[in-house]
């Protein structure tokens, strides 16, 4: 028997006295005793925050989901047994995902079904699989589901934010604001002035003219016309843009995996730690739609989720995170290391970790500079994914970041075309190549490159593609995402820290040949300036992987303790 009646019988009251439904958890199992036991455990662990609905088959569960969607209710978690007559759990989750794509998905399996569960990770973007039985639930069930629900709630909060931004989709200024808010996980709603009637109505009420877009409407009623990212950051809650202290044990420049790892380890080991990030925590990895080869996450995780987890962990342990500030210079004053920031502020430190990462190389072919943010984007630009629904998308590049983006956009776009100068086998992981080959709406054109892009009414319309035989042909496109290598962000260290010919920072024994001033040997990750360390992609000859960046960030903190003990 299904819980269809429960869809309409479990209201909750919010703080304003209006009635609304709690987000639902829907569990499906064909064995009544097992279903009752699962529902009991779920009510005990999550009943205060969520409605627990149940169904005895996949078909009944889909009926419940259709009714929930019709009512506009939220579904946070879908739990399904794999072995069910008529419709297996994986088949049900495929259909359920179409109705509630943002809901977390969990498969209940016996030990003998482990292979099916692992296969479902790719088939239905499974978030987790649980082996039955899970006794006690406090250890085997609740921690897993709590983590999944926390992830869902973080995304739901972003969608329901009181901050509203109105602008044009194909506007660089609008894109920059949207991207900043999304990557910093600031709850906000985006309203396209050309598509959303609500946007036009709000502009009429506020009296803002079209030539003053984008506009941000804050929760306190303030209207910001054409704000910069820094101006918006200073007004929204939850972001720190000015340091709390004058001196720190450790200043970390860059908030990618290496910087976040150093912030976690530095703060946990008692160092007064501050991390400076010019855009948003997560760095380049934070823009990844899916990281599937990071140890300990068998179903993978998004770069955004990795950044959120790392940021929360660092803050909980006492690290200070400074957002929308960029390091512009480094000075040495005796035992002190002074980091100069954009806007004129400075940070004094005993040790500095440079984890500033890399920036995507820019296309210089005709049209690309002018259309950046207006159809041409660098990196995955996850804020644009939903806007690509039923459109033609081009991904330029053939490494893992390009492949991950293509897989993600394939879930929205009619067609995704990858333009690869050589071959994907040269620089892409095997698991990604297999995923791309299985997607019917992804086409990989090897030996090709984009030589120009063309606009109409200020937005991207088509690009010229040179094929392997030298011919050039036009290709219609609605959005183009570029991943053509990256350059280190180290210009601010010129003349202070030794770098190689490409700008990557030298570290370890090699810096003895580049002005190392002490008799002791430099530490493995120490730069040519004692007490200044480097970690992650910005280090010369680094391994460009999330796991290695995290390892270097944590290792750098251990080396700093040795430096401080001998200082």
Coordinates of C-alpha atoms in Angstrom, one line a residue, residues 160-430:
X160 CA 15.1 29.9 -2.2
X161 CA 17.3 32.8 -1.3
X162 CA 15.7 36.2 -0.6
X163 CA 18.4 38.0 -2.7
X164 CA 17.3 38.5 -6.3
X165 CA 19.5 39.4 -9.3
X166 CA 17.9 40.7 -12.5
X167 CA 19.9 40.9 -15.7
X168 CA 20.4 39.7 -19.2
X169 CA 21.6 36.1 -19.6
X170 CA 24.0 37.2 -22.4
X171 CA 25.7 39.9 -20.3
X172 CA 29.2 39.6 -18.9
X173 CA 28.3 41.7 -15.9
X174 CA 25.2 39.7 -15.1
X175 CA 27.1 36.4 -15.6
X176 CA 29.9 37.6 -13.2
X177 CA 27.4 38.3 -10.4
X178 CA 25.5 35.0 -10.9
X179 CA 28.8 33.1 -11.0
X180 CA 30.1 34.8 -7.9
X181 CA 26.9 34.1 -5.9
X182 CA 26.6 30.5 -7.0
X183 CA 30.3 29.6 -6.4
X184 CA 30.2 31.3 -2.9
X185 CA 26.9 29.5 -2.2
X186 CA 25.0 32.7 -1.4
X187 CA 21.2 32.0 -1.5
X188 CA 19.9 34.0 -4.4
X189 CA 17.4 33.9 -7.3
X190 CA 18.3 34.7 -10.8
X191 CA 15.7 36.4 -13.0
X192 CA 16.2 36.8 -16.7
X193 CA 14.7 40.1 -17.9
X194 CA 13.9 38.6 -21.3
X195 CA 12.2 35.5 -20.0
X196 CA 10.8 36.1 -16.5
X197 CA 7.6 38.2 -16.1
X198 CA 8.5 38.7 -12.5
X199 CA 11.7 40.4 -13.5
X200 CA 9.8 43.0 -15.6
X201 CA 7.3 43.6 -12.8
X202 CA 10.1 44.2 -10.3
X203 CA 11.9 46.6 -12.5
X204 CA 8.7 48.6 -12.9
X205 CA 8.1 48.7 -9.2
X206 CA 11.7 49.7 -8.4
X207 CA 12.0 52.1 -11.3
X208 CA 15.2 50.6 -12.6
X209 CA 15.9 51.2 -16.3
X210 CA 17.1 48.5 -18.6
X211 CA 20.4 50.2 -19.1
X212 CA 21.1 50.0 -15.4
X213 CA 21.2 46.2 -15.3
X214 CA 22.2 44.0 -13.7
X215 CA 20.4 45.0 -10.5
X216 CA 20.5 43.2 -7.1
X217 CA 17.5 43.4 -4.8
X218 CA 18.6 42.7 -1.3
X219 CA 16.5 41.2 1.5
X220 CA 16.4 44.4 3.4
X221 CA 14.9 46.2 0.4
X222 CA 18.1 47.8 -0.9
X223 CA 18.4 48.1 -4.7
X224 CA 21.9 48.0 -6.1
X225 CA 22.1 49.1 -9.7
X226 CA 25.1 47.6 -11.7
X227 CA 27.0 46.6 -8.6
X228 CA 30.5 45.2 -8.8
X229 CA 31.2 41.8 -7.3
X230 CA 33.0 43.5 -4.4
X231 CA 30.1 45.9 -3.7
X232 CA 27.7 42.9 -3.7
X233 CA 30.0 40.9 -1.5
X234 CA 30.1 43.7 1.1
X235 CA 26.3 43.8 1.4
X236 CA 25.4 40.1 1.5
X237 CA 25.7 38.1 4.7
X238 CA 28.0 35.2 5.3
X239 CA 31.1 36.6 3.4
X240 CA 34.1 38.2 5.0
X241 CA 35.9 40.9 3.0
X242 CA 38.1 42.5 5.7
X243 CA 40.5 40.7 8.0
X244 CA 39.8 40.5 11.7
X245 CA 43.5 40.7 12.9
X246 CA 46.7 42.4 11.9
X247 CA 49.0 39.4 12.2
X248 CA 48.6 35.7 11.5
X249 CA 50.7 32.6 11.9
X250 CA 49.7 31.5 8.5
X251 CA 48.3 33.4 5.5
X252 CA 47.1 31.2 2.6
X253 CA 46.7 32.7 -0.8
X254 CA 44.2 30.8 -2.8
X255 CA 41.1 28.7 -1.9
X256 CA 41.4 25.7 -4.1
X257 CA 41.9 22.1 -2.7
X258 CA 45.4 22.9 -1.6
X259 CA 44.5 26.1 0.2
X260 CA 41.4 24.6 1.9
X261 CA 43.5 21.6 3.1
X262 CA 46.1 23.9 4.5
X263 CA 43.3 26.0 6.2
X264 CA 41.9 22.8 7.8
X265 CA 45.2 21.5 9.0
X266 CA 46.6 24.9 10.1
X267 CA 43.5 25.8 12.1
X268 CA 43.2 22.3 13.6
X269 CA 46.8 22.5 14.8
X270 CA 46.4 25.8 16.6
X271 CA 47.8 28.2 14.0
X272 CA 46.0 31.6 13.5
X273 CA 45.1 31.0 10.0
X274 CA 43.5 33.1 7.3
X275 CA 42.8 32.1 3.7
X276 CA 42.5 34.7 1.0
X277 CA 40.5 33.9 -2.1
X278 CA 39.9 36.3 -5.0
X279 CA 36.7 34.6 -6.4
X280 CA 35.3 31.6 -4.4
X281 CA 36.5 28.6 -2.4
X282 CA 37.2 25.6 -4.5
X283 CA 39.4 27.2 -7.1
X284 CA 39.4 25.6 -10.6
X285 CA 38.3 22.3 -9.0
X286 CA 35.3 24.0 -7.6
X287 CA 34.0 24.5 -11.1
X288 CA 34.0 20.8 -11.9
X289 CA 30.6 19.3 -12.4
X290 CA 31.8 15.9 -11.1
X291 CA 35.1 14.6 -9.6
X292 CA 35.0 10.8 -9.8
X293 CA 38.5 9.8 -9.0
X294 CA 38.9 11.3 -5.5
X295 CA 39.6 8.6 -2.9
X296 CA 36.7 7.9 -0.6
X297 CA 33.8 9.1 -2.8
X298 CA 32.8 6.1 -4.9
X299 CA 29.9 8.0 -6.5
X300 CA 32.0 11.1 -7.0
X301 CA 31.2 14.6 -5.9
X302 CA 30.9 18.0 -7.5
X303 CA 33.6 20.6 -7.2
X304 CA 31.0 22.8 -5.5
X305 CA 30.2 20.2 -2.9
X306 CA 33.9 19.6 -2.3
X307 CA 34.4 23.3 -1.8
X308 CA 31.4 23.6 0.6
X309 CA 32.6 20.7 2.7
X310 CA 36.2 22.1 2.9
X311 CA 35.0 25.6 3.7
X312 CA 32.6 24.4 6.4
X313 CA 35.4 22.3 7.9
X314 CA 38.0 25.0 7.9
X315 CA 35.6 27.5 9.5
X316 CA 34.5 25.1 12.1
X317 CA 38.1 24.6 13.2
X318 CA 38.7 28.3 13.4
X319 CA 40.2 29.4 10.1
X320 CA 39.2 32.8 8.8
X321 CA 38.2 33.0 5.1
X322 CA 38.6 36.3 3.3
X323 CA 36.6 36.5 0.1
X324 CA 36.9 38.7 -3.0
X325 CA 40.4 39.9 -2.1
X326 CA 43.4 39.3 -4.3
X327 CA 47.0 39.2 -3.4
X328 CA 48.9 41.8 -5.4
X329 CA 52.5 41.6 -3.8
X330 CA 54.6 39.9 -1.2
X331 CA 57.2 41.7 0.9
X332 CA 59.8 40.3 3.3
X333 CA 60.4 42.4 6.5
X334 CA 62.8 40.6 8.8
X335 CA 61.0 37.5 10.1
X336 CA 57.7 38.8 8.8
X337 CA 56.0 38.1 5.5
X338 CA 53.7 40.9 4.3
X339 CA 51.0 40.0 1.7
X340 CA 49.5 43.1 0.0
X341 CA 45.9 42.8 -1.0
X342 CA 43.8 44.5 -3.6
X343 CA 42.2 47.6 -2.2
X344 CA 45.2 48.6 -0.2
X345 CA 44.9 46.2 2.8
X346 CA 47.9 44.1 4.0
X347 CA 48.3 40.9 6.0
X348 CA 51.3 40.2 8.2
X349 CA 52.3 36.6 8.7
X350 CA 54.9 34.3 10.1
X351 CA 54.4 31.9 7.2
X352 CA 52.7 32.2 3.8
X353 CA 51.4 29.4 1.6
X354 CA 51.0 30.3 -2.1
X355 CA 48.1 28.1 -3.4
X356 CA 46.8 30.6 -6.0
X357 CA 46.3 28.0 -8.6
X358 CA 45.9 28.6 -12.3
X359 CA 43.6 30.4 -14.6
X360 CA 42.2 29.1 -17.9
X361 CA 44.0 30.3 -20.9
X362 CA 41.9 32.8 -23.0
X363 CA 41.0 32.2 -26.7
X364 CA 42.4 35.0 -28.9
X365 CA 40.6 34.0 -32.1
X366 CA 38.3 36.6 -33.6
X367 CA 35.2 37.2 -31.6
X368 CA 36.1 35.3 -28.4
X369 CA 37.3 38.3 -26.3
X370 CA 34.1 40.3 -27.2
X371 CA 31.7 37.5 -26.4
X372 CA 33.2 36.4 -23.1
X373 CA 30.2 36.1 -20.7
X374 CA 27.8 36.5 -23.6
X375 CA 27.9 32.9 -24.8
X376 CA 31.6 32.2 -24.4
X377 CA 32.6 31.0 -21.0
X378 CA 35.9 29.8 -19.4
X379 CA 35.6 26.8 -17.2
X380 CA 32.4 24.9 -16.6
X381 CA 30.3 28.0 -15.7
X382 CA 27.8 25.8 -13.8
X383 CA 25.4 28.7 -13.5
X384 CA 24.7 28.4 -17.2
X385 CA 23.9 24.7 -17.3
X386 CA 20.1 25.0 -16.9
X387 CA 20.0 27.8 -19.4
X388 CA 21.4 25.4 -21.9
X389 CA 18.4 23.2 -21.8
X390 CA 17.4 22.0 -25.4
X391 CA 20.3 24.0 -26.9
X392 CA 23.4 23.4 -28.8
X393 CA 26.6 23.5 -26.7
X394 CA 30.2 23.4 -27.7
X395 CA 33.0 22.4 -25.4
X396 CA 36.6 23.3 -26.5
X397 CA 39.3 21.1 -25.0
X398 CA 40.1 17.5 -24.5
X399 CA 41.4 17.1 -20.9
X400 CA 39.4 15.9 -17.8
X401 CA 37.9 19.3 -17.1
X402 CA 36.4 19.5 -20.6
X403 CA 35.2 15.9 -20.4
X404 CA 33.5 16.4 -17.0
X405 CA 31.8 19.5 -18.4
X406 CA 30.6 17.7 -21.5
X407 CA 29.0 14.9 -19.4
X408 CA 27.3 17.5 -17.2
X409 CA 25.9 19.6 -20.0
X410 CA 24.7 16.5 -21.9
X411 CA 22.0 16.2 -19.2
X412 CA 20.5 19.6 -20.3
X413 CA 21.4 20.3 -23.9
X414 CA 20.1 18.8 -27.1
X415 CA 23.6 18.2 -28.3
X416 CA 27.1 18.7 -26.9
X417 CA 30.0 18.9 -29.4
X418 CA 33.6 18.6 -28.2
X419 CA 36.3 20.2 -30.3
X420 CA 39.6 18.6 -29.5
X421 CA 42.8 19.6 -31.3
X422 CA 44.5 16.2 -30.9
X423 CA 42.8 13.2 -29.3
X424 CA 40.9 12.7 -26.0
X425 CA 43.0 9.6 -25.3
X426 CA 46.1 11.8 -25.0
X427 CA 44.9 13.8 -21.9
X428 CA 41.6 12.4 -20.6
X429 CA 41.0 9.7 -18.0
X430 CA 39.7 6.4 -19.3

